Coordinates of C-alpha atoms in Angstrom, one line a residue:
X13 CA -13.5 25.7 -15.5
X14 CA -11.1 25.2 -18.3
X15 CA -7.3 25.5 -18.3
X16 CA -4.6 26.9 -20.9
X17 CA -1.3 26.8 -21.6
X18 CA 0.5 27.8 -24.7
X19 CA 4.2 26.6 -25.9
X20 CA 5.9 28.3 -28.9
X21 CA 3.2 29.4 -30.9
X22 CA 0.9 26.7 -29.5
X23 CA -2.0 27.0 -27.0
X24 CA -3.4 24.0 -25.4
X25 CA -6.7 23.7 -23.6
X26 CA -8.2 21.4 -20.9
X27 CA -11.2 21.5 -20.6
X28 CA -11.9 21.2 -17.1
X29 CA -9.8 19.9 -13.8
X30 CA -10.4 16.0 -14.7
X31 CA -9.0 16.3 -18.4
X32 CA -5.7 18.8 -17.1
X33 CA -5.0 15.9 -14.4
X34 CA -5.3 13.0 -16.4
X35 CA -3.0 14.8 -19.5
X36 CA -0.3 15.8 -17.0
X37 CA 0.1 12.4 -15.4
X38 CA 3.2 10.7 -16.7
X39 CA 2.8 8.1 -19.4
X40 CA 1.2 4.7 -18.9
X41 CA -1.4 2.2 -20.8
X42 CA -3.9 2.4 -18.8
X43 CA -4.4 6.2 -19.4
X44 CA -4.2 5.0 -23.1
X45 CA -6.5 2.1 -22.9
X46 CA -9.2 4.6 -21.1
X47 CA -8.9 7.6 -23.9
X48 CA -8.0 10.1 -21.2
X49 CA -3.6 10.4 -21.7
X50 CA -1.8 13.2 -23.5
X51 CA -1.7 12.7 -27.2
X52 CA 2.0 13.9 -27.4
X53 CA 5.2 14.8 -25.0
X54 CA 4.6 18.6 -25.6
X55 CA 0.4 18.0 -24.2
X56 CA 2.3 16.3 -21.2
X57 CA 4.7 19.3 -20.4
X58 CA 1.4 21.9 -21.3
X59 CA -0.6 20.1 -19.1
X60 CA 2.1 20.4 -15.9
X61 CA 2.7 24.1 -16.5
X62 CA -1.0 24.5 -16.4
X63 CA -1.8 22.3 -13.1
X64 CA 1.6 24.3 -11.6
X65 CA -0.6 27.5 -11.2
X66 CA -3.7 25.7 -10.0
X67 CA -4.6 27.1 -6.8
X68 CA -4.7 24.0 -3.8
X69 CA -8.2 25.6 -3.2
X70 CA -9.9 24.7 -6.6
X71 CA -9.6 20.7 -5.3
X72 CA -12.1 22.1 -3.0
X73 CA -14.8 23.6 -5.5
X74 CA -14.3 21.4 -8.4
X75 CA -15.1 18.2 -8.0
X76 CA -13.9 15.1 -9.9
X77 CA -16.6 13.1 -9.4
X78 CA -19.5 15.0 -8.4
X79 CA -20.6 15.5 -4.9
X80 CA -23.8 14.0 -5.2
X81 CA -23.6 10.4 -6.8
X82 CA -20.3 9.6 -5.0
X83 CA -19.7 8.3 -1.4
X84 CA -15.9 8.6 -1.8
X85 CA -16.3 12.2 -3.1
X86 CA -18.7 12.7 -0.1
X87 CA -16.1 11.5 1.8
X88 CA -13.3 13.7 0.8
X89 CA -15.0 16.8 1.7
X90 CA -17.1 15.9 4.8
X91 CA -13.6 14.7 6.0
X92 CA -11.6 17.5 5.1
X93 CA -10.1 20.0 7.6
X94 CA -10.2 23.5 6.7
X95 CA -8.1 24.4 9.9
X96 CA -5.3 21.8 8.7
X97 CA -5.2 22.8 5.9
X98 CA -4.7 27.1 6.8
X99 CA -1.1 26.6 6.9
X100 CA -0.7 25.9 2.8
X101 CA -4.0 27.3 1.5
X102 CA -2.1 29.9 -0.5
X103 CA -0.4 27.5 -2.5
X104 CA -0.7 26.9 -5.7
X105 CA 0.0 23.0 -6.9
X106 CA 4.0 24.3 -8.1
X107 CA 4.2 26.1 -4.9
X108 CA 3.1 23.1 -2.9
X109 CA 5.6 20.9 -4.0
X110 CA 8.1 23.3 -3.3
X111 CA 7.5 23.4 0.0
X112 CA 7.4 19.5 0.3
X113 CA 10.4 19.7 -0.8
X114 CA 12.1 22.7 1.3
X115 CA 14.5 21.7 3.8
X116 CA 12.4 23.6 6.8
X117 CA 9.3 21.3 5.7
X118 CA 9.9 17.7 8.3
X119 CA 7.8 15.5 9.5
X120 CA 6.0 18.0 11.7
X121 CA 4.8 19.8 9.1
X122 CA 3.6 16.9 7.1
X123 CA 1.9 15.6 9.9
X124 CA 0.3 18.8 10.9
X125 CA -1.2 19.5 7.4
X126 CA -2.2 16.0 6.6
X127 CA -5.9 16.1 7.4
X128 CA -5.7 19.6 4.8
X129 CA -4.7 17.3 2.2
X130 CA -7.3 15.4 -0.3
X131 CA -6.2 13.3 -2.7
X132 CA -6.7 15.4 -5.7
X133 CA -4.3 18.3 -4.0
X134 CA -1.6 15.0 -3.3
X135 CA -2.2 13.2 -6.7
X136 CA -2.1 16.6 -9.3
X137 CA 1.9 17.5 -7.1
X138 CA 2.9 14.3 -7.7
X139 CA 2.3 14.9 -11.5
X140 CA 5.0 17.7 -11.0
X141 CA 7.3 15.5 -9.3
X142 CA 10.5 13.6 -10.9
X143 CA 12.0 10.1 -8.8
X144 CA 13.7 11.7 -7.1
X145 CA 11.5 14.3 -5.5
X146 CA 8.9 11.3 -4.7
X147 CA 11.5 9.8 -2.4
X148 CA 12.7 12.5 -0.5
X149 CA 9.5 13.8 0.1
X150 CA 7.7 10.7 1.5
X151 CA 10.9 9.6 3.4
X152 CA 10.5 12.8 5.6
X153 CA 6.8 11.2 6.4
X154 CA 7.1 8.4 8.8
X155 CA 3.1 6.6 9.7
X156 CA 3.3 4.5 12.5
X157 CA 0.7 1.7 13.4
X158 CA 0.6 -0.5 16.1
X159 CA -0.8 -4.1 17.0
X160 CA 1.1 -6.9 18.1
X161 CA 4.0 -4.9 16.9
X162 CA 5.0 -1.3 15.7
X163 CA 5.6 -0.6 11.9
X164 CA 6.7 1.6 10.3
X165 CA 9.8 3.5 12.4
X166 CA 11.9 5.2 10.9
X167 CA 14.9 2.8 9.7
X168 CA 12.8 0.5 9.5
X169 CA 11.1 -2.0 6.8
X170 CA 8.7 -5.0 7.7
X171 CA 7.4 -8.1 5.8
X172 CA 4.4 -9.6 5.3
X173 CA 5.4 -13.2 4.7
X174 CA 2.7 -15.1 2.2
X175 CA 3.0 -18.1 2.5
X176 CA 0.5 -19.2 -0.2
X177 CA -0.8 -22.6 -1.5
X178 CA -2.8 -23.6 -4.8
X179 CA -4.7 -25.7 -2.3
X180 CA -4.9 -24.4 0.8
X181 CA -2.9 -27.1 2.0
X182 CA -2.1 -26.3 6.2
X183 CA 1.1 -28.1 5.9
X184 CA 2.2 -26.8 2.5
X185 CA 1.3 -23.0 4.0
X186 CA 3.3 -23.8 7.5
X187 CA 6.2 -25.0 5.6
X188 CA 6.5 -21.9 4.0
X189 CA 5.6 -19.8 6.8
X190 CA 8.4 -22.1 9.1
X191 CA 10.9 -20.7 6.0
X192 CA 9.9 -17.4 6.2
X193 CA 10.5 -17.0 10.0
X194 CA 13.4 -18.1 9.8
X195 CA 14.6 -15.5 7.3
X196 CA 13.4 -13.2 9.8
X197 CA 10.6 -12.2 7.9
X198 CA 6.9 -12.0 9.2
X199 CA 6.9 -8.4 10.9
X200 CA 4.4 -7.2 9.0
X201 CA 2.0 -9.9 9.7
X202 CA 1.2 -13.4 8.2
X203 CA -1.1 -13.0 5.4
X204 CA -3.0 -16.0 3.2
X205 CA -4.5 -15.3 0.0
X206 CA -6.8 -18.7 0.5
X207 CA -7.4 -20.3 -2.7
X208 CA -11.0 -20.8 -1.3
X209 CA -13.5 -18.9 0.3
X210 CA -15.0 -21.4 2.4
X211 CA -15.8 -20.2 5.8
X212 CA -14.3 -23.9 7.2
X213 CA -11.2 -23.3 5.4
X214 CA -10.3 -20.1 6.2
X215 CA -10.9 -20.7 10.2
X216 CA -8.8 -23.7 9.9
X217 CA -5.7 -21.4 8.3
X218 CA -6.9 -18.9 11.3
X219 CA -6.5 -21.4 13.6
X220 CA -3.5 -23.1 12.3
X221 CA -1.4 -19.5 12.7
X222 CA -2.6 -18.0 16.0
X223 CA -1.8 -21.9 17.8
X224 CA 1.2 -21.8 15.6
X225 CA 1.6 -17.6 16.7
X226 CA 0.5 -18.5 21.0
X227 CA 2.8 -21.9 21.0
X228 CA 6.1 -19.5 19.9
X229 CA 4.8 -16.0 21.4
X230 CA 5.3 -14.3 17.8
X231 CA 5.0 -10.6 18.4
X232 CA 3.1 -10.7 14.6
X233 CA -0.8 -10.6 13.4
X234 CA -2.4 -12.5 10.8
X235 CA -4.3 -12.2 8.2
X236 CA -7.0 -14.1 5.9
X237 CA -7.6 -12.4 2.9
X238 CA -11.0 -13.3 2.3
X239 CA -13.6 -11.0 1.7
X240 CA -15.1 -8.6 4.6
X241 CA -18.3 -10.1 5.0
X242 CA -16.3 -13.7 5.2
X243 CA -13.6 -12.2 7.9
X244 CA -17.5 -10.8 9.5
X245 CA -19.0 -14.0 9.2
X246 CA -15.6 -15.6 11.3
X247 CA -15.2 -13.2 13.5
X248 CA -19.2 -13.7 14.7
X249 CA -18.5 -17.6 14.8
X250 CA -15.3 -17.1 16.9
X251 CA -12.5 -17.2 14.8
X252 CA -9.1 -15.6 16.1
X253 CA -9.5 -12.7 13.6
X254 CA -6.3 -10.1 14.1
X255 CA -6.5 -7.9 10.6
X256 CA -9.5 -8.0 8.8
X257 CA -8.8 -7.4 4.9
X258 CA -10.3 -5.8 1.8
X259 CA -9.4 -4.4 -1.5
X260 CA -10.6 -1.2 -1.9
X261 CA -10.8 1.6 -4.9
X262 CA -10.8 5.1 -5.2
X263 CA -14.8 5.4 -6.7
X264 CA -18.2 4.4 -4.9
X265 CA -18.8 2.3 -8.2
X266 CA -15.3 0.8 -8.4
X267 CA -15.9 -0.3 -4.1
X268 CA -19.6 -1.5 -5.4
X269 CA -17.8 -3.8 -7.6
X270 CA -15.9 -5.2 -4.9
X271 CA -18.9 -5.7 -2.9
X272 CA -18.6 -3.2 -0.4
X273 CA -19.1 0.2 0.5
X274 CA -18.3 2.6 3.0
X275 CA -21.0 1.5 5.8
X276 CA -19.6 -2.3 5.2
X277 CA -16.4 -1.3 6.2
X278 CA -17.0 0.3 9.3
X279 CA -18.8 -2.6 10.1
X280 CA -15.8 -4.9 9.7
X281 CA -13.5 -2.5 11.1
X282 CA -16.1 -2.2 14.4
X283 CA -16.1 -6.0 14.6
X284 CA -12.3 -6.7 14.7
X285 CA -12.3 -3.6 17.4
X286 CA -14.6 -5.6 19.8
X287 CA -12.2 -8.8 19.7
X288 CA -9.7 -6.6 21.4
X289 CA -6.6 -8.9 20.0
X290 CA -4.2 -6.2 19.7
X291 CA -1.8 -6.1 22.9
X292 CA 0.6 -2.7 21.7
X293 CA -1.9 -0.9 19.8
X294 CA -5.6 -1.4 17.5
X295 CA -4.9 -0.5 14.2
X296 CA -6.3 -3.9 13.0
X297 CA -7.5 -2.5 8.6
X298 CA -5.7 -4.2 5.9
X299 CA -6.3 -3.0 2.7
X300 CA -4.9 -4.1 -0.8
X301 CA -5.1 -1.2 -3.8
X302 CA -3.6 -0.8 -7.2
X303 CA -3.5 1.4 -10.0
X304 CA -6.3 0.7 -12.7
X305 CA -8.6 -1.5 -10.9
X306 CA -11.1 1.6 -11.2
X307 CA -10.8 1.6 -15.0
X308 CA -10.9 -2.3 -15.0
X309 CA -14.4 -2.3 -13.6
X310 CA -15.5 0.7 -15.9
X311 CA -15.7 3.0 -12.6
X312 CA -12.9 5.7 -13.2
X313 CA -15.4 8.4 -14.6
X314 CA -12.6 9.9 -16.8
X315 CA -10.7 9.7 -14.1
X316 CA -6.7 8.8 -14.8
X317 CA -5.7 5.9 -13.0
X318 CA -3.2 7.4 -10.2
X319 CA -5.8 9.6 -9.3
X320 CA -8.7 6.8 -9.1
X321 CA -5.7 5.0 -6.9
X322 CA -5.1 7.9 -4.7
X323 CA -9.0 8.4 -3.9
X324 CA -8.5 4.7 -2.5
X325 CA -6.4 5.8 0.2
X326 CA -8.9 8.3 1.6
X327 CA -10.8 5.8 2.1
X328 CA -8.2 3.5 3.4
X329 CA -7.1 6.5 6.0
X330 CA -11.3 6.6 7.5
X331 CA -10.2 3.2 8.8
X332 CA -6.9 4.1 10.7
X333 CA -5.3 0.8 9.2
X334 CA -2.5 -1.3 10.4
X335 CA -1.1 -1.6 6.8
X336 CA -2.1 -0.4 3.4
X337 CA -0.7 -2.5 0.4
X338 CA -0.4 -1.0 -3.2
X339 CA 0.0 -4.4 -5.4
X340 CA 1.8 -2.1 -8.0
X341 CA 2.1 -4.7 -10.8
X342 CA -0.3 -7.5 -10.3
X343 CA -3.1 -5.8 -12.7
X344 CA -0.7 -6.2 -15.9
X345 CA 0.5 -4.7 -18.6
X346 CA -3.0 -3.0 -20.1
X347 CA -2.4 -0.6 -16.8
X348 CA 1.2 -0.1 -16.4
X349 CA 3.0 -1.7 -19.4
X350 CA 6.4 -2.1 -18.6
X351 CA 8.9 -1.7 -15.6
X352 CA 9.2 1.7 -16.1
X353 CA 6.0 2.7 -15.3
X354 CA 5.3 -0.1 -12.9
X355 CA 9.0 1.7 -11.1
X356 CA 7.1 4.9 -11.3
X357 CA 3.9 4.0 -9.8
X358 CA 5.2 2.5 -7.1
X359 CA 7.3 5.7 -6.3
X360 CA 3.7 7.6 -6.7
X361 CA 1.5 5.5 -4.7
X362 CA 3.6 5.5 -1.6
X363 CA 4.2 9.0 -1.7
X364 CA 1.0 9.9 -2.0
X365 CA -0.2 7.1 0.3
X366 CA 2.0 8.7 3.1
X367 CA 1.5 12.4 2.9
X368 CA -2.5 11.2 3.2
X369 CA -1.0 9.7 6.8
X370 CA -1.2 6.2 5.3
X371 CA 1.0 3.2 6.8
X372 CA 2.0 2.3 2.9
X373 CA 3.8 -1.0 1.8
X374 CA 4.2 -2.5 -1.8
X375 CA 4.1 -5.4 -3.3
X376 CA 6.9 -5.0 -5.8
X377 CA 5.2 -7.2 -8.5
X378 CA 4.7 -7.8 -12.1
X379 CA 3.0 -10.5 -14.3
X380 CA 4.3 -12.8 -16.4
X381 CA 3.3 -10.9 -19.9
X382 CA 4.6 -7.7 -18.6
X383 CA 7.7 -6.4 -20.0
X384 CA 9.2 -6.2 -16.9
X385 CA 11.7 -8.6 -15.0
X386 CA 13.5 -8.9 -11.5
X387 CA 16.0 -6.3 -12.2
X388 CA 13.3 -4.1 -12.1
X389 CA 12.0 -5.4 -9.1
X390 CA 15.4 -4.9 -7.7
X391 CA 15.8 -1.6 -8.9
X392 CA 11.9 -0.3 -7.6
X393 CA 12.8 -2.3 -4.2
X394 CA 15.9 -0.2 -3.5
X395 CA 14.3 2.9 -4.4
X396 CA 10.9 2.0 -2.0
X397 CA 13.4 1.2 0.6
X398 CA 15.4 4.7 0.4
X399 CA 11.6 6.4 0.3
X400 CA 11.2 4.6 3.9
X401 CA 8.2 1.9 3.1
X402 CA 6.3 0.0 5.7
X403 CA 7.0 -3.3 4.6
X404 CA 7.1 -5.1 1.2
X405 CA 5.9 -9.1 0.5
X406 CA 7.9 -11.8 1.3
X407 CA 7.3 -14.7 -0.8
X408 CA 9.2 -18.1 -1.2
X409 CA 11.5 -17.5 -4.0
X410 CA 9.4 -14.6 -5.1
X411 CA 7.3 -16.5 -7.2
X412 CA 3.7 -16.9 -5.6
X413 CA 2.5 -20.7 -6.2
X414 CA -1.1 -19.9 -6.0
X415 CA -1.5 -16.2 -7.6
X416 CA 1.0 -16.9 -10.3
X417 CA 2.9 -13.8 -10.2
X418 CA 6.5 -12.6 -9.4
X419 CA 7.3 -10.2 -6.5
X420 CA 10.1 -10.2 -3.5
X421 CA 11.4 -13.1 -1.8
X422 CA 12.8 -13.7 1.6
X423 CA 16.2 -13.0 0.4
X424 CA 15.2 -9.7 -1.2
X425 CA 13.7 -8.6 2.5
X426 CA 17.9 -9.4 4.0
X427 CA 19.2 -7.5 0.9
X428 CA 17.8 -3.9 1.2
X429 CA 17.7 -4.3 5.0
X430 CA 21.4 -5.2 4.4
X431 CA 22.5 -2.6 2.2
X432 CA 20.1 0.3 3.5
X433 CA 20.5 -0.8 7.6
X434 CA 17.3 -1.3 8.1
X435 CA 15.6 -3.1 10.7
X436 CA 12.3 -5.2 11.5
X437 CA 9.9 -3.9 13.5
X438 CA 11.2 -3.9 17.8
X439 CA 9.3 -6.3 19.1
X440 CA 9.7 -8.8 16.4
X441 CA 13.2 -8.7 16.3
X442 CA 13.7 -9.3 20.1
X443 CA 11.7 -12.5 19.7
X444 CA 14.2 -13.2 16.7
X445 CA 16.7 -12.8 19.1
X446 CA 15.6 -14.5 21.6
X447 CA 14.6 -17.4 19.3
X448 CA 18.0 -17.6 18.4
X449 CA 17.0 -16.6 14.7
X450 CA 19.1 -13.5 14.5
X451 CA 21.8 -11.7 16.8
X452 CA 21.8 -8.2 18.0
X453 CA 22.2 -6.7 15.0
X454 CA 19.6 -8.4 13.1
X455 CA 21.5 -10.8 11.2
X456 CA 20.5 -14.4 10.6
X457 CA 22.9 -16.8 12.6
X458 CA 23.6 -20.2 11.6
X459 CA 21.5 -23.0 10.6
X460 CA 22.9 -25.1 12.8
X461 CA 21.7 -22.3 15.5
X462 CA 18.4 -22.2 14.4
X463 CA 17.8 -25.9 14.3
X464 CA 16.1 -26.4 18.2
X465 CA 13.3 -24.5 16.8
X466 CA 13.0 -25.8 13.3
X467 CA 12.6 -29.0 14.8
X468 CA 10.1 -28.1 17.1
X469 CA 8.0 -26.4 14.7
X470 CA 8.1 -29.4 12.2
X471 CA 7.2 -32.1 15.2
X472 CA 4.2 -29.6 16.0
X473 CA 3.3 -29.0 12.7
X474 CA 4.1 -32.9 11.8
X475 CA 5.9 -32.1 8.9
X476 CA 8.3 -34.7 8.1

């Protein structure tokens, strides 16, 4: 089916639901890069007006990628509830947004429709969406998961800490993790990005945190982000798994790529069930996304890059994850260019990730050759926390030692809590309490206060 829409004495066509979505998405290079962006401002506006009057239902007969060669499509409509989605079925894309954004539409609402919703229908309104609209829509959409600890409250904000090394080094990583806690950071869970994939090493960082996590009761999960079949491989030799981690896309290709499919993950996501770790809940999933790693792997299908990244959370949702991480500027400039767009994405993804009833977090990133800075950072940080995130990164002076990127720090984490009075996640901040880490209100006491522990944990982890 092809789409028109004319301005002034110009028409514009689309020629079918792909093309209208991918011209009415805001500018970005990796829309460029891939051929499939609006040639001019005036294609852009055209393109919006058109997708506007799009009936919700069309997502449902006109497939993006087709039905047949795609699990991801497959799994979009087998998934999709037709009795969810009653209540907005006479929407059009324009109307739908408006009644996101009505002041009668809560969290009730959202909730109720969410299993309605695929990620075509929540990708094409966010096209129609400014900042603004992004925020206050997703704030009113609290996802709550549970494990050691509950995230994502509202008021709240957790942090993963990462506290990475360019060698794996145990004492270099607990150093940095020691640092973190004691910025009160570490609610979201304690996640590696090993610089190895060797099965030894990766059950020695295991091991390192959960004696570290059982010696201080840390109301807090861990993470190893190795690949699935690794985090399989531990879990069947007896490692103290809690999340088990993958990056994911929003194609079957794109996940092929990755090494995985749709059957592997349920197989992960069966064998961190059977530990039975989690003492407050069993949302045990972690998965990492980001805008563009479909087109990267020459997987989109034509496909614009927020939609591609939207797809990715269907897939992330099948799982029922603890946390769902879009790593918004770690895939560079050819994809999002500049802080601008990387601002902009961000705002998209965890919209979109939450009316899909995904536990969304960000980690507000870029590269060193992307024309983007910390201000921006700053600036997309402030804005995430307003929308109501799950958690953001927490990394030693924001810089990341082994990845070689720039995201959020410790200090970051106490400013928008500070500013925007938010707070960790319950459990974790009585521990921090009772640690002598923070007071009642969540704020860091004094070094001095804090040393009894410090101490400890150094002796332990026989760090001079």
């Amino acid at each position: 089916m092809s789409y028109t829409e004319t301005i002034g004495t110009r028409t514009y066509r689309f020629a079918d639901l792909k093309t209208l979505l991918a011209k009415a998405s805001p500018q970005r290079s990796g829309d460029q890069l891939a051929g499939v962006a609006a040639a001019s401002e005036e294609e852009r506006v055209a393109a919006k007006m058109a997708l506007a009057q799009v009936p919700l239902r069309t997502f449902l007969n006109e497939a993006l990628i087709p039905y047949e060669s795609d699990e991801v499509t497959r799994l979009v409509i087998d998934d999709h509830s037709p009795q969810a989605f009653a209540e907005i079925s006479h929407l059009t894309v324009g109307d739908f947004r408006n009644w996101l954004l009505s002041s009668t539409t809560d969290a009730d609402a959202l909730t109720r429709v969410t299993a309605g919703l695929t990620p075509e229908m929540v990708a094409a309104v966010s096209k129609l969406m400014r900042n603004q609209d992004l925020i206050a829509a997703a704030r009113k959409r609290p996802v709550i998961t549970r494990f050691r600890n509950t995230v994502g409250l509202p008021g709240h904000m957790s942090v993963r800490l990462q506290p990475n090394h360019p060698t794996d080094d145990v004492k270099g990583i607990a150093a940095s993790m020691l640092d973190g806690l004691m910025y009160g950071c570490g609610d979201a869970m304690i996640g590696i990005n090993p610089a190895s994939d060797n099965l030894a090493a990766i059950t020695k960082l295991l091991l390192m945190i959960d004696d570290f996590r059982q010696r201080y009761q840390v109301p807090t999960q861990s993470c190893v982000l190795t690949h699935v079949t690794n985090t399989i491989a531990a879990i069947e030799k007896g490692a103290p798994v809690d999340l088990v981690f993958q990056s994911i896309a929003g194609t079957e290709k794109a996940n092929a790529g990755f090494g995985i499919s749709l059957a592997l993950l349920q197989e992960a996501y069966e064998a961190g069930l059977s530990l039975k770790r989690g003492t407050v809940g069993n949302n045990l999933m972690y998965f990492e996304t980001g805008q563009g790693s479909a087109l990267s792997a020459d997987a989109h299908f034509g496909v614009d890059q927020q939609t591609c990244e939207v797809r990715a959370y269907a897939v992330a949702r099948k799982f029922n994850p603890f946390l769902v991480n879009t790593v918004v500027g770690f895939i560079g400039p050819e994809y999002l260019y500049d802080g601008k767009q990387i601002t902009r994405a961000g705002l998209e993804d965890h919209f979109c990730g939450k009316l899909l009833g995904v536990p969304m977090g960000c980690d507000i990133c870029y590269t060193n050759h992307a024309e983007a800075d910390q201000d921006d950072m700053d600036n997309l940080l402030t804005l995430l926390g307003v929308a109501g995130i799950n958690f953001i990164m927490g990394i030693p002076g924001a810089d990341d030692v082994m990845l070689n990127y720039q995201s959020t720090s410790f200090h970051d984490a106490l400013y928008v809590r500070d500013v925007l009075g938010l707070r960790r996640a319950p459990e974790f901040e009585e521990w921090l309490e009772s640690m002598q880490i923070t007071d009642a209100r969540g704020a860091l006491l004094s070094a001095s206060t804090q040393q009894p522990l410090l101490e400890g944990a150094r002796d332990w982890m026989g760090i001079a």
